[in-house]
Tab-separated table of C-alpha atoms in Angstrom:
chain	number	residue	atom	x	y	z
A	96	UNK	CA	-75.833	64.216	-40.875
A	97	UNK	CA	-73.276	64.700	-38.059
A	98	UNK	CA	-73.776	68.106	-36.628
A	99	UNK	CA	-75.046	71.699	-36.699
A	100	UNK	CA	-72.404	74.479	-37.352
A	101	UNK	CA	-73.456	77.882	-36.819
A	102	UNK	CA	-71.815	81.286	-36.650
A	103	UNK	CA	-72.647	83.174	-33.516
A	104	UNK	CA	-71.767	86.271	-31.115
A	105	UNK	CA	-73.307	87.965	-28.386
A	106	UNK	CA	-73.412	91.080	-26.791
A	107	UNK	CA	-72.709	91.940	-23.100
A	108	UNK	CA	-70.429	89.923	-20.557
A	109	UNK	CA	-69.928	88.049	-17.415
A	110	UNK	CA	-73.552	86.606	-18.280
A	111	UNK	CA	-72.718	83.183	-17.059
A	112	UNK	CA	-71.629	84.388	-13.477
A	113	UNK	CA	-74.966	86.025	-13.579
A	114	UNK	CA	-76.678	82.186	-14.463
A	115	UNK	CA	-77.430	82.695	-17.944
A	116	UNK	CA	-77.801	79.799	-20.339
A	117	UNK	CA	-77.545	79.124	-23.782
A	118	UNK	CA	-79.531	75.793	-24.674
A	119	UNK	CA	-79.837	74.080	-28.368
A	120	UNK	CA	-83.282	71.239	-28.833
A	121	UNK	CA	-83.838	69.580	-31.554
A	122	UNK	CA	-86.739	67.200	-31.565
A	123	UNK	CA	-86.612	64.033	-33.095
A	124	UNK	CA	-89.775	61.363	-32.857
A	125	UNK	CA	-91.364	63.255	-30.099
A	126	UNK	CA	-88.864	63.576	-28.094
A	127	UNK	CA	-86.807	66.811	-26.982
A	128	UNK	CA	-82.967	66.066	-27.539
A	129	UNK	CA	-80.868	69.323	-25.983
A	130	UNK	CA	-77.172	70.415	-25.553
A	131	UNK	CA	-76.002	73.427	-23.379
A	132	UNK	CA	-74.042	75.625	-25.249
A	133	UNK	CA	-73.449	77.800	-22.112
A	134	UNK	CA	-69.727	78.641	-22.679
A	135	UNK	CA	-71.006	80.280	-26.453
A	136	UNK	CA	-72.907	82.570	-24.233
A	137	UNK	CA	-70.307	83.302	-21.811
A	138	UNK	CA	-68.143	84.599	-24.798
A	139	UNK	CA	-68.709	88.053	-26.724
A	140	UNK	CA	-66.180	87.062	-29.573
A	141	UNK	CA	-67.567	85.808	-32.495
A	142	UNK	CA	-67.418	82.362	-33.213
A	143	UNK	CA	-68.064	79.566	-35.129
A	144	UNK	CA	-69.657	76.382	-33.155
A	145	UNK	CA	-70.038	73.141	-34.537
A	146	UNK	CA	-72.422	70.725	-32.627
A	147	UNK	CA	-72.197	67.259	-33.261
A	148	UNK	CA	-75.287	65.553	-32.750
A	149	UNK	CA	-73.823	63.220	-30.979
A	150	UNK	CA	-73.722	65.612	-28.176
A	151	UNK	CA	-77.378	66.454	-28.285
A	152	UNK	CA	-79.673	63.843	-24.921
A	153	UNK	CA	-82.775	63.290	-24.858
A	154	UNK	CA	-84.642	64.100	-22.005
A	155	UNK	CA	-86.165	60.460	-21.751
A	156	UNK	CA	-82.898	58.941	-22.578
A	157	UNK	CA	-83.749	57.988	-26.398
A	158	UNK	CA	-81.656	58.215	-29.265
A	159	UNK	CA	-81.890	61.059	-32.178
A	160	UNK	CA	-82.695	60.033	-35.041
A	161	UNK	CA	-81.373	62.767	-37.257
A	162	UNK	CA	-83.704	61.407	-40.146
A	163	UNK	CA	-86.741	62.383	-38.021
A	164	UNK	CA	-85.828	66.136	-36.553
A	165	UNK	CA	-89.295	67.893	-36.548
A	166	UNK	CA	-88.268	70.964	-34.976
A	167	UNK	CA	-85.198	73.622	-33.836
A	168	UNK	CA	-84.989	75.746	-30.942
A	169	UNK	CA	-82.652	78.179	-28.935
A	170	UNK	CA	-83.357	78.704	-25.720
A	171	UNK	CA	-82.002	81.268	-23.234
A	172	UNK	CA	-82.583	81.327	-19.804
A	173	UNK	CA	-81.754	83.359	-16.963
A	174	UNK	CA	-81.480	81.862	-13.537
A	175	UNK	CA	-81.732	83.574	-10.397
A	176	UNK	CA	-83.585	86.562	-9.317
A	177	UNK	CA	-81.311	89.260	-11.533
A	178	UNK	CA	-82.288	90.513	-14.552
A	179	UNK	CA	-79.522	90.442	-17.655
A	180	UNK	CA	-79.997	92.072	-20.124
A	181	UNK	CA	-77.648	90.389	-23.759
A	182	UNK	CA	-78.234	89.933	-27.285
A	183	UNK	CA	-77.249	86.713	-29.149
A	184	UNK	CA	-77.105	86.569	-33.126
A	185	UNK	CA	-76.977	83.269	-35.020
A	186	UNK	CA	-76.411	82.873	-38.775
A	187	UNK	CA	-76.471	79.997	-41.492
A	188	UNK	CA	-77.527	77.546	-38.769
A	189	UNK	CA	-77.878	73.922	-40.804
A	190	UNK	CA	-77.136	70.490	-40.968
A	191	UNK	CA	-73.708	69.005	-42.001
A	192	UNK	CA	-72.185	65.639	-42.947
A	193	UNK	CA	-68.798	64.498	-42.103
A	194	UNK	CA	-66.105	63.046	-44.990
């Protein structure tokens, strides 16, 4: 496997200004492996995103071992003390291998 395309879009704007982030984890032998995918979320056109996983880190500096992904997650968080308020939609999230 070499990545994770996805189609995705959100709602709203000027989120990152606000310090909204977009974050992708997989984890892969017990540990957390992430990528930010903050410019996705500062964008309200649709789009198709393709991460490799070569772009994923782990947070104790391992190595992902696609053949051992136990789990997915998206993770938004808002930094700072101001609400926002923004809608994200993902579709046909999966694996892919590379020709």
């Amino acid at each position: 496997m070499t990545g994770l395309p996805a189609a995705a879009c959100s709602s709203g704007s000027n989120r990152t200004a606000k310090g909204q982030k977009l974050i992708c984890q997989l984890n892969s032998n017990g540990e957390d492996f992430e990528v930010n995918l903050t410019n996705v979320a500062a964008s309200t056109a649709p789009q198709l995103v393709t991460i490799p996983f070569s772009q994923f880190r782990g947070k104790n500096g391992g190595r992902l071992d696609t053949s051992a992904i136990q789990h997915f997650a998206l993770y938004c968080n808002t930094m700072g003390d101001e609400p926002v308020e923004s809608d994200f939609y993902f579709d046909d999230i999966h694996a892919v291998k590379a020709d």
